[in-house]
């Protein structure tokens, strides 16, 4: 029996995954159509909505290979397709039904269709990520470039628990630095000239070329030809990192594909939906959690002397100071004892002060920190407009005084009750990594990113990683 190549197996798996997406979307459309039928008593929608929904999803490229497992971009395309659904509905109306009620019902059916399709795609995406985490269905990747760039990209690939690209080997443009790559546990397989032999030997499915002074247009062109002959993907890593795909746009100019990097979207008008969502959701959560918060406050008072709430001045948007609220988790004299514990600081590489076994933390305070319940009073700060549900960590004024001009960019948005720093490790993160995540959030902010972080916050709180 002929054995399939890794590339053929991956393509076969991708086809199966697209079929699963089509089935899931069809089921969502049928379920939405029957809901509309139950509300308005119209069977015509059940016949027209599923093909119209699939056509809208296909037209907005929600089944493209480039979006598989990406999450935010995939959801964005589904939403764009749902918004455009009236177009095929109009066609169906004029060609088949000649009934104005059909158009109304098709538009109304898009709401439950989205409500069903997005969770279904999220569940399939989680299943896909678990498959990648087990080393199945991913793409063995050959990294080509300088050692420093390779090391940075490997750190990014290993940062998440589930990635489609799995670094299998490296071809260096500076082989004298091969020892640095071997320390990462990756084999160094030669230089650019060895690509042709390495790709079939390791079953490579993707080649990633990183920026290097030696890689001019002719070298990159030959590398892409080699990848094409071998039937594998060829990717170019950009010079700029931590730029979301939504901010990148290819603009051909006289045959030269230039990459346009859009400026971060930080205007007040663009962030108005975020403000409305923040304050309304915070008000709802505060109403629902009012009684539990009163009980927590009572337990804090009974556990140790001092107030239930801890108030501290923090820097908000543009560096404006505000009073941040938390449930007290330390002894009342904790600030006076900080200098005595300076030698225990776990974050000696930056401005943050964190001690894993901090003797100032009370018994109840330790539990509140592990579960992040101590941060619930910050909902009041969100309602007051000083904080957001999602954003960078709120810094202390003395930290801000030490910021470089680059780090000060994190003050362009409101600090958040949660953020990339929380769902990525919190206090376990080194200072440089925490700054990188905050700056990445500022530059790439979107409502989709906020929703994704909010969804990830629950599992991060349950894990308790870095919460001390």
CSV table of C-alpha atoms in Angstrom, one decimal:
chain,number,residue,atom,x,y,z
A,1,UNK,CA,0.0,0.0,0.0
A,2,UNK,CA,1.3,3.4,-0.9
A,3,UNK,CA,2.1,5.6,2.1
A,4,UNK,CA,0.9,9.2,1.9
A,5,UNK,CA,3.4,12.0,2.4
A,6,UNK,CA,3.0,14.3,5.5
A,7,UNK,CA,1.8,17.0,3.2
A,8,UNK,CA,-0.9,14.8,1.7
A,9,UNK,CA,-2.1,13.6,5.1
A,10,UNK,CA,-2.3,17.2,6.3
A,11,UNK,CA,-4.3,18.3,3.2
A,12,UNK,CA,-6.7,15.3,3.7
A,13,UNK,CA,-7.2,16.3,7.3
A,14,UNK,CA,-7.9,19.9,6.3
A,15,UNK,CA,-10.5,18.8,3.9
A,16,UNK,CA,-12.2,16.7,6.6
A,17,UNK,CA,-12.1,19.7,8.9
A,18,UNK,CA,-13.8,22.0,6.3
A,19,UNK,CA,-16.5,19.3,5.9
A,20,UNK,CA,-17.1,19.4,9.6
A,21,UNK,CA,-17.3,23.2,9.5
A,22,UNK,CA,-19.9,23.0,6.7
A,23,UNK,CA,-22.0,20.5,8.6
A,24,UNK,CA,-21.8,22.6,11.8
A,25,UNK,CA,-22.8,25.7,9.9
A,26,UNK,CA,-25.6,23.9,8.1
A,27,UNK,CA,-27.0,22.6,11.4
A,28,UNK,CA,-26.8,26.1,12.9
A,29,UNK,CA,-28.7,27.5,9.9
A,30,UNK,CA,-31.4,24.7,10.1
A,31,UNK,CA,-31.8,25.2,13.8
A,32,UNK,CA,-32.2,29.0,13.4
A,33,UNK,CA,-34.7,28.5,10.5
A,34,UNK,CA,-36.8,26.2,12.7
A,35,UNK,CA,-36.7,28.8,15.5
A,36,UNK,CA,-38.0,31.4,13.1
A,37,UNK,CA,-40.6,29.0,11.9
A,38,UNK,CA,-41.7,28.4,15.5
A,39,UNK,CA,-42.0,32.2,16.0
A,40,UNK,CA,-43.6,33.2,12.7
A,41,UNK,CA,-44.9,29.9,11.2
A,42,UNK,CA,-43.0,30.1,7.9
A,43,UNK,CA,-41.6,26.9,6.4
A,44,UNK,CA,-40.0,28.7,3.4
A,45,UNK,CA,-37.2,30.0,5.6
A,46,UNK,CA,-36.2,26.4,6.5
A,47,UNK,CA,-35.5,25.7,2.8
A,48,UNK,CA,-33.8,29.0,1.9
A,49,UNK,CA,-31.7,29.9,5.0
A,50,UNK,CA,-29.2,26.9,5.0
A,51,UNK,CA,-27.9,27.4,1.4
A,52,UNK,CA,-28.0,31.2,1.8
A,53,UNK,CA,-26.0,30.9,5.1
A,54,UNK,CA,-23.4,28.6,3.6
A,55,UNK,CA,-23.1,30.9,0.5
A,56,UNK,CA,-22.6,33.9,2.8
A,57,UNK,CA,-19.9,32.1,4.8
A,58,UNK,CA,-18.1,30.9,1.7
A,59,UNK,CA,-18.3,34.4,0.1
A,60,UNK,CA,-16.5,35.8,3.2
A,61,UNK,CA,-13.9,33.0,3.2
A,62,UNK,CA,-14.7,31.5,6.5
A,63,UNK,CA,-13.7,28.1,5.2
A,64,UNK,CA,-10.2,29.2,4.0
A,65,UNK,CA,-7.3,27.3,5.2
A,66,UNK,CA,-5.7,30.5,6.4
A,67,UNK,CA,-8.4,31.0,9.1
A,68,UNK,CA,-8.4,27.4,10.5
A,69,UNK,CA,-7.9,27.6,14.2
A,70,UNK,CA,-7.2,31.4,14.3
A,71,UNK,CA,-10.2,32.3,16.4
A,72,UNK,CA,-10.7,36.0,16.2
A,73,UNK,CA,-10.3,36.3,12.4
A,74,UNK,CA,-12.5,33.3,11.9
A,75,UNK,CA,-15.3,34.7,14.1
A,76,UNK,CA,-15.0,38.1,12.4
A,77,UNK,CA,-15.6,36.5,9.0
A,78,UNK,CA,-18.6,34.7,10.3
A,79,UNK,CA,-20.1,38.0,11.6
A,80,UNK,CA,-19.4,39.7,8.2
A,81,UNK,CA,-21.1,36.9,6.4
A,82,UNK,CA,-24.1,37.2,8.7
A,83,UNK,CA,-24.4,40.9,8.2
A,84,UNK,CA,-24.3,40.3,4.4
A,85,UNK,CA,-26.9,37.6,4.6
A,86,UNK,CA,-29.7,39.9,3.3
A,87,UNK,CA,-28.1,39.9,-0.1
A,88,UNK,CA,-28.7,36.2,-0.9
A,89,UNK,CA,-32.0,36.6,0.9
A,90,UNK,CA,-33.1,39.3,-1.6
A,91,UNK,CA,-32.1,37.1,-4.5
A,92,UNK,CA,-34.1,34.2,-3.1
A,93,UNK,CA,-37.0,36.5,-2.5
A,94,UNK,CA,-37.1,37.7,-6.2
A,95,UNK,CA,-36.4,34.3,-7.8
A,96,UNK,CA,-38.6,32.0,-5.7
A,97,UNK,CA,-40.9,33.4,-3.0
A,98,UNK,CA,-42.1,36.9,-4.1
A,99,UNK,CA,-43.0,37.2,-0.5
A,100,UNK,CA,-41.8,40.2,1.5
A,101,UNK,CA,-42.2,38.3,4.8
A,102,UNK,CA,-39.5,35.9,3.7
A,103,UNK,CA,-36.9,38.7,3.5
A,104,UNK,CA,-37.8,39.8,7.1
A,105,UNK,CA,-37.6,36.2,8.4
A,106,UNK,CA,-34.2,35.6,6.7
A,107,UNK,CA,-32.7,38.7,8.4
A,108,UNK,CA,-34.2,37.7,11.7
A,109,UNK,CA,-32.9,34.2,11.4
A,110,UNK,CA,-29.3,35.5,11.1
A,111,UNK,CA,-29.3,36.3,14.8
A,112,UNK,CA,-29.9,32.8,16.2
A,113,UNK,CA,-27.7,31.4,13.4
A,114,UNK,CA,-24.8,33.5,14.6
A,115,UNK,CA,-25.6,32.6,18.3
A,116,UNK,CA,-25.4,28.9,17.4
A,117,UNK,CA,-22.6,29.0,14.8
A,118,UNK,CA,-20.0,30.9,16.8
A,119,UNK,CA,-20.1,28.6,19.9
A,120,UNK,CA,-20.0,25.6,17.5
A,121,UNK,CA,-16.9,27.0,15.8
A,122,UNK,CA,-15.4,27.7,19.2
A,123,UNK,CA,-15.9,24.1,20.3
A,124,UNK,CA,-14.4,22.8,17.0
A,125,UNK,CA,-11.4,25.2,17.4
A,126,UNK,CA,-10.8,24.0,21.0
A,127,UNK,CA,-10.8,20.4,19.6
A,128,UNK,CA,-8.4,21.4,16.9
A,129,UNK,CA,-6.1,23.0,19.4
A,130,UNK,CA,-6.1,19.9,21.6
A,131,UNK,CA,-5.2,17.9,18.5
A,132,UNK,CA,-2.3,20.2,17.8
A,133,UNK,CA,-1.2,20.1,21.5
A,134,UNK,CA,-1.0,16.3,21.1
A,135,UNK,CA,1.2,16.7,18.0
A,136,UNK,CA,-1.5,15.6,15.6
A,137,UNK,CA,-2.6,17.5,12.5
A,138,UNK,CA,0.1,20.2,12.8
A,139,UNK,CA,2.7,21.1,10.3
A,140,UNK,CA,6.4,20.1,10.8
A,141,UNK,CA,8.2,23.4,10.2
A,142,UNK,CA,11.7,24.2,9.0
A,143,UNK,CA,13.0,27.6,10.2
A,144,UNK,CA,15.5,29.3,7.9
A,145,UNK,CA,17.4,32.5,9.0
A,146,UNK,CA,19.7,33.9,11.6
A,147,UNK,CA,20.0,32.3,15.1
A,148,UNK,CA,18.7,35.3,17.0
A,149,UNK,CA,15.5,35.5,14.8
A,150,UNK,CA,15.0,31.7,15.0
A,151,UNK,CA,15.3,31.8,18.8
A,152,UNK,CA,12.7,34.6,19.0
A,153,UNK,CA,10.3,32.8,16.7
A,154,UNK,CA,10.7,29.5,18.6
A,155,UNK,CA,9.9,31.3,21.8
A,156,UNK,CA,6.6,32.5,20.2
A,157,UNK,CA,5.8,29.1,18.9
A,158,UNK,CA,6.3,27.5,22.3
A,159,UNK,CA,4.5,30.2,24.2
A,160,UNK,CA,1.1,28.7,23.4
A,161,UNK,CA,0.0,25.2,24.3
A,162,UNK,CA,-1.5,24.6,20.9
A,163,UNK,CA,0.2,25.7,17.7
A,164,UNK,CA,-0.2,24.4,14.1
A,165,UNK,CA,3.5,25.0,13.4
A,166,UNK,CA,5.9,22.7,15.2
A,167,UNK,CA,9.6,23.6,14.8
A,168,UNK,CA,11.3,20.4,13.5
A,169,UNK,CA,14.7,21.8,12.4
A,170,UNK,CA,16.7,24.9,11.5
A,171,UNK,CA,18.8,26.0,8.5
A,172,UNK,CA,20.9,28.9,9.7
A,173,UNK,CA,22.2,31.8,7.7
A,174,UNK,CA,24.9,32.2,10.5
A,175,UNK,CA,26.0,28.6,11.2
A,176,UNK,CA,28.7,30.0,13.7
A,177,UNK,CA,25.8,30.5,16.1
A,178,UNK,CA,24.5,26.9,15.8
A,179,UNK,CA,25.2,26.2,19.5
A,180,UNK,CA,22.6,28.8,20.6
A,181,UNK,CA,19.9,26.9,18.6
A,182,UNK,CA,21.0,23.5,19.9
A,183,UNK,CA,20.4,24.7,23.4
A,184,UNK,CA,16.8,25.1,22.4
A,185,UNK,CA,16.6,21.4,21.6
A,186,UNK,CA,16.4,21.9,17.8
A,187,UNK,CA,18.7,20.3,15.3
A,188,UNK,CA,20.7,22.6,13.0
A,189,UNK,CA,20.6,21.0,9.5
A,190,UNK,CA,22.9,23.3,7.5
A,191,UNK,CA,22.2,26.4,5.5
A,192,UNK,CA,19.8,27.6,2.8
A,193,UNK,CA,21.5,25.3,0.3
A,194,UNK,CA,20.4,22.2,2.3
A,195,UNK,CA,16.7,23.0,2.2
A,196,UNK,CA,16.1,20.7,-0.8
A,197,UNK,CA,17.4,17.6,1.1
A,198,UNK,CA,16.0,18.5,4.6
A,199,UNK,CA,12.4,19.0,3.5
A,200,UNK,CA,11.7,15.4,2.4
A,201,UNK,CA,14.0,13.9,5.1
A,202,UNK,CA,12.0,15.4,7.9
A,203,UNK,CA,8.6,15.4,6.3
A,204,UNK,CA,8.5,19.2,6.4
A,205,UNK,CA,5.1,20.8,5.7
A,206,UNK,CA,6.0,24.5,6.1
A,207,UNK,CA,9.1,26.5,5.6
A,208,UNK,CA,9.4,29.8,7.5
A,209,UNK,CA,12.1,32.3,6.3
A,210,UNK,CA,13.2,34.9,8.8
A,211,UNK,CA,14.7,38.3,8.0
A,212,UNK,CA,18.4,38.2,7.4
A,213,UNK,CA,20.9,40.6,5.7
A,214,UNK,CA,21.9,37.7,3.4
A,215,UNK,CA,18.4,37.1,2.2
A,216,UNK,CA,17.9,39.5,-0.8
A,217,UNK,CA,15.1,39.1,-3.3
A,218,UNK,CA,16.9,36.5,-5.4
A,219,UNK,CA,17.6,34.3,-2.4
A,220,UNK,CA,14.1,34.4,-1.1
A,221,UNK,CA,12.8,33.7,-4.6
A,222,UNK,CA,14.9,30.5,-4.9
A,223,UNK,CA,13.8,29.4,-1.4
A,224,UNK,CA,10.1,29.8,-2.5
A,225,UNK,CA,10.8,27.8,-5.7
A,226,UNK,CA,12.4,25.0,-3.6
A,227,UNK,CA,9.4,24.9,-1.3
A,228,UNK,CA,7.0,24.9,-4.3
A,229,UNK,CA,8.8,22.0,-6.0
A,230,UNK,CA,8.6,20.1,-2.7
A,231,UNK,CA,4.9,20.9,-2.4
A,232,UNK,CA,5.2,22.7,1.0
A,233,UNK,CA,4.0,26.1,2.3
A,234,UNK,CA,6.5,29.0,2.2
A,235,UNK,CA,6.0,31.7,4.8
A,236,UNK,CA,7.9,34.9,5.3
A,237,UNK,CA,8.2,36.2,8.9
A,238,UNK,CA,7.8,40.0,9.0
A,239,UNK,CA,10.5,42.3,10.4
A,240,UNK,CA,7.8,43.7,12.7
A,241,UNK,CA,6.5,41.3,15.4
A,242,UNK,CA,3.4,41.4,17.5
A,243,UNK,CA,1.3,42.9,14.7
A,244,UNK,CA,-2.1,41.4,14.3
A,245,UNK,CA,-3.1,40.1,10.8
A,246,UNK,CA,-6.0,42.5,10.7
A,247,UNK,CA,-3.6,45.5,10.6
A,248,UNK,CA,-1.6,44.1,7.7
A,249,UNK,CA,-2.6,44.7,4.1
A,250,UNK,CA,-0.9,43.8,0.8
A,251,UNK,CA,-0.7,46.8,-1.5
A,252,UNK,CA,0.7,45.9,-5.0
A,253,UNK,CA,2.7,48.8,-6.5
A,254,UNK,CA,4.1,48.3,-10.0
A,255,UNK,CA,4.3,44.6,-9.4
A,256,UNK,CA,5.9,44.9,-5.9
A,257,UNK,CA,3.7,43.6,-3.1
A,258,UNK,CA,4.2,46.2,-0.3
A,259,UNK,CA,2.8,45.5,3.1
A,260,UNK,CA,0.8,48.3,4.7
A,261,UNK,CA,0.8,48.4,8.5
A,262,UNK,CA,-2.3,50.2,9.7
A,263,UNK,CA,-2.0,52.4,12.7
A,264,UNK,CA,-3.5,51.2,16.0
A,265,UNK,CA,-7.2,52.1,16.4
A,266,UNK,CA,-7.2,54.2,19.5
A,267,UNK,CA,-9.7,56.9,18.7
A,268,UNK,CA,-12.5,57.7,21.2
A,269,UNK,CA,-15.2,57.0,18.6
A,270,UNK,CA,-13.8,53.5,17.8
A,271,UNK,CA,-13.7,52.6,21.5
A,272,UNK,CA,-17.2,53.8,22.2
A,273,UNK,CA,-18.7,50.2,21.9
A,274,UNK,CA,-16.0,49.0,24.3
A,275,UNK,CA,-16.9,51.7,26.8
A,276,UNK,CA,-20.6,50.8,26.6
A,277,UNK,CA,-19.9,47.1,26.9
A,278,UNK,CA,-17.5,47.7,29.9
A,279,UNK,CA,-19.8,49.7,32.0
A,280,UNK,CA,-23.0,47.8,31.2
A,281,UNK,CA,-21.4,44.4,31.8
A,282,UNK,CA,-19.6,45.6,35.0
A,283,UNK,CA,-22.9,47.0,36.3
A,284,UNK,CA,-24.7,43.7,35.6
A,285,UNK,CA,-21.9,41.7,37.3
A,286,UNK,CA,-21.8,44.0,40.3
A,287,UNK,CA,-25.6,43.6,40.7
A,288,UNK,CA,-25.3,39.8,40.5
A,289,UNK,CA,-22.2,39.6,42.8
A,290,UNK,CA,-23.3,42.1,45.4
A,291,UNK,CA,-24.3,39.6,48.0
A,292,UNK,CA,-21.1,37.4,47.5
A,293,UNK,CA,-19.0,40.5,47.7
A,294,UNK,CA,-20.6,41.5,51.0
A,295,UNK,CA,-19.9,38.0,52.4
A,296,UNK,CA,-16.2,38.3,51.2
A,297,UNK,CA,-15.9,41.7,52.9
A,298,UNK,CA,-17.3,40.2,56.1
A,299,UNK,CA,-14.8,37.3,56.0
A,300,UNK,CA,-11.9,39.6,55.4
A,301,UNK,CA,-12.8,41.8,58.4
A,302,UNK,CA,-13.2,38.7,60.6
A,303,UNK,CA,-10.0,37.1,59.5
A,304,UNK,CA,-7.6,40.0,60.4
A,305,UNK,CA,-7.8,43.5,61.7
A,306,UNK,CA,-8.2,46.3,59.2
A,307,UNK,CA,-10.7,47.5,56.5
A,308,UNK,CA,-12.3,45.1,54.1
A,309,UNK,CA,-11.2,47.1,51.0
A,310,UNK,CA,-7.7,48.0,50.1
A,311,UNK,CA,-7.3,51.4,48.3
A,312,UNK,CA,-4.2,52.2,46.3
A,313,UNK,CA,-3.3,54.9,43.8
A,314,UNK,CA,-2.7,53.6,40.3
A,315,UNK,CA,-2.0,55.2,37.0
A,316,UNK,CA,-4.8,55.0,34.4
A,317,UNK,CA,-5.1,56.2,30.8
A,318,UNK,CA,-2.6,58.9,29.9
A,319,UNK,CA,-1.1,58.5,33.3
A,320,UNK,CA,-4.0,60.0,35.2
A,321,UNK,CA,-4.1,58.8,38.8
A,322,UNK,CA,-7.1,57.1,40.3
A,323,UNK,CA,-7.9,55.1,43.4
A,324,UNK,CA,-8.1,51.3,42.7
A,325,UNK,CA,-10.2,49.1,44.9
A,326,UNK,CA,-9.4,45.5,45.9
A,327,UNK,CA,-10.4,43.3,48.8
A,328,UNK,CA,-7.6,43.5,51.4
A,329,UNK,CA,-5.4,40.4,51.2
A,330,UNK,CA,-2.5,41.7,53.4
A,331,UNK,CA,-1.8,42.9,56.9
A,332,UNK,CA,-2.6,46.7,57.4
A,333,UNK,CA,1.2,47.4,57.8
A,334,UNK,CA,2.2,45.6,54.6
A,335,UNK,CA,3.6,48.7,52.8
A,336,UNK,CA,5.8,49.5,55.8
A,337,UNK,CA,7.3,45.9,55.6
A,338,UNK,CA,8.0,46.0,51.9
A,339,UNK,CA,11.6,47.2,52.2
A,340,UNK,CA,12.4,44.3,54.6
A,341,UNK,CA,11.2,41.8,51.9
A,342,UNK,CA,12.9,43.4,48.9
A,343,UNK,CA,15.4,40.6,48.8
A,344,UNK,CA,12.6,38.1,48.2
A,345,UNK,CA,11.3,39.9,45.1
A,346,UNK,CA,10.5,37.3,42.3
A,347,UNK,CA,10.6,40.0,39.6
A,348,UNK,CA,14.1,41.3,40.0
A,349,UNK,CA,14.4,41.8,36.2
A,350,UNK,CA,11.8,44.6,36.2
A,351,UNK,CA,9.7,47.1,38.1
A,352,UNK,CA,7.2,44.7,39.6
A,353,UNK,CA,7.3,43.6,43.2
A,354,UNK,CA,6.0,40.0,43.8
A,355,UNK,CA,6.9,37.4,46.4
A,356,UNK,CA,5.4,33.9,46.1
A,357,UNK,CA,5.4,33.2,49.8
A,358,UNK,CA,4.7,36.7,51.0
A,359,UNK,CA,4.4,36.6,54.9
A,360,UNK,CA,2.3,39.8,54.7
A,361,UNK,CA,-0.6,37.9,53.0
A,362,UNK,CA,-3.4,36.8,55.4
A,363,UNK,CA,-5.0,33.3,55.3
A,364,UNK,CA,-8.2,34.5,53.6
A,365,UNK,CA,-6.0,36.8,51.4
A,366,UNK,CA,-4.1,33.8,50.0
A,367,UNK,CA,-7.4,32.2,48.9
A,368,UNK,CA,-8.7,35.4,47.4
A,369,UNK,CA,-5.5,35.9,45.4
A,370,UNK,CA,-5.5,32.3,44.0
A,371,UNK,CA,-9.1,32.7,42.9
A,372,UNK,CA,-8.7,36.4,41.8
A,373,UNK,CA,-11.8,37.2,44.0
A,374,UNK,CA,-9.8,40.1,45.5
A,375,UNK,CA,-10.1,42.0,42.2
A,376,UNK,CA,-14.0,42.0,42.2
A,377,UNK,CA,-14.2,45.6,43.7
A,378,UNK,CA,-12.5,46.8,40.6
A,379,UNK,CA,-15.9,46.5,38.9
A,380,UNK,CA,-16.6,49.8,40.6
A,381,UNK,CA,-13.6,51.3,39.0
A,382,UNK,CA,-14.9,50.1,35.6
A,383,UNK,CA,-18.3,51.6,36.2
A,384,UNK,CA,-16.6,54.9,37.2
A,385,UNK,CA,-14.7,54.9,33.9
A,386,UNK,CA,-11.2,54.6,35.4
A,387,UNK,CA,-10.7,51.0,34.3
A,388,UNK,CA,-11.8,48.6,31.6
A,389,UNK,CA,-12.8,45.0,31.8
A,390,UNK,CA,-9.8,44.2,29.5
A,391,UNK,CA,-6.6,46.1,29.3
A,392,UNK,CA,-3.0,46.3,30.6
A,393,UNK,CA,-2.2,45.8,34.3
A,394,UNK,CA,-2.8,49.0,36.3
A,395,UNK,CA,0.7,50.3,37.3
A,396,UNK,CA,1.8,52.1,40.4
A,397,UNK,CA,2.8,55.8,40.0
A,398,UNK,CA,6.5,54.9,41.0
A,399,UNK,CA,6.5,52.3,38.2
A,400,UNK,CA,5.3,54.9,35.6
A,401,UNK,CA,8.2,57.2,36.6
A,402,UNK,CA,10.7,54.6,35.5
A,403,UNK,CA,9.0,53.9,32.2
A,404,UNK,CA,10.9,54.4,29.0
A,405,UNK,CA,9.0,56.2,26.1
A,406,UNK,CA,8.3,52.9,24.5
A,407,UNK,CA,6.7,51.4,27.7
A,408,UNK,CA,4.6,54.5,28.2
A,409,UNK,CA,2.5,53.4,25.2
A,410,UNK,CA,0.7,51.1,27.5
A,411,UNK,CA,-0.9,54.2,29.1
A,412,UNK,CA,-2.7,55.0,25.9
A,413,UNK,CA,-5.6,52.8,27.0
A,414,UNK,CA,-7.4,52.2,30.3
A,415,UNK,CA,-5.9,49.5,32.5
A,416,UNK,CA,-8.0,46.3,32.8
A,417,UNK,CA,-9.4,44.0,35.4
A,418,UNK,CA,-8.1,41.2,33.1
A,419,UNK,CA,-5.8,41.2,30.1
A,420,UNK,CA,-3.2,39.3,28.1
A,421,UNK,CA,-0.9,39.5,31.2
A,422,UNK,CA,-3.5,37.6,33.3
A,423,UNK,CA,-4.3,34.8,30.8
A,424,UNK,CA,-0.7,34.3,30.0
A,425,UNK,CA,0.8,33.7,33.4
A,426,UNK,CA,0.4,36.9,35.5
A,427,UNK,CA,3.2,37.3,38.1
A,428,UNK,CA,5.2,34.3,36.6
A,429,UNK,CA,5.9,36.4,33.5
A,430,UNK,CA,9.2,38.2,33.3
A,431,UNK,CA,9.0,42.0,33.1
A,432,UNK,CA,10.0,42.2,29.4
A,433,UNK,CA,7.3,39.6,28.4
A,434,UNK,CA,4.6,41.4,30.4
A,435,UNK,CA,5.5,44.7,28.7
A,436,UNK,CA,5.5,43.0,25.3
A,437,UNK,CA,2.0,41.6,25.9
A,438,UNK,CA,0.7,45.0,27.1
A,439,UNK,CA,2.1,46.8,24.1
A,440,UNK,CA,0.8,44.1,21.8
A,441,UNK,CA,-2.7,44.6,23.3
A,442,UNK,CA,-2.5,48.4,22.8
A,443,UNK,CA,-1.4,48.2,19.2
A,444,UNK,CA,-3.8,45.3,18.2
A,445,UNK,CA,-6.9,46.1,20.2
A,446,UNK,CA,-10.2,45.0,18.9
A,447,UNK,CA,-13.6,44.0,20.3
A,448,UNK,CA,-12.9,40.5,19.1
A,449,UNK,CA,-9.6,40.4,21.1
A,450,UNK,CA,-11.4,41.7,24.2
A,451,UNK,CA,-14.0,38.9,23.9
A,452,UNK,CA,-11.3,36.3,23.4
A,453,UNK,CA,-9.5,37.4,26.5
A,454,UNK,CA,-12.7,37.4,28.6
A,455,UNK,CA,-13.4,33.9,27.5
A,456,UNK,CA,-9.8,32.8,28.4
A,457,UNK,CA,-9.9,34.5,31.8
A,458,UNK,CA,-12.2,31.9,33.3
A,459,UNK,CA,-9.7,29.0,32.6
A,460,UNK,CA,-6.8,31.2,33.7
A,461,UNK,CA,-8.4,31.9,37.1
A,462,UNK,CA,-9.1,28.2,37.6
A,463,UNK,CA,-5.5,27.3,36.8
A,464,UNK,CA,-4.3,30.1,39.2
A,465,UNK,CA,-1.0,30.4,37.3
A,466,UNK,CA,1.0,33.3,38.6
A,467,UNK,CA,-1.7,34.3,41.1
A,468,UNK,CA,0.2,35.1,44.4
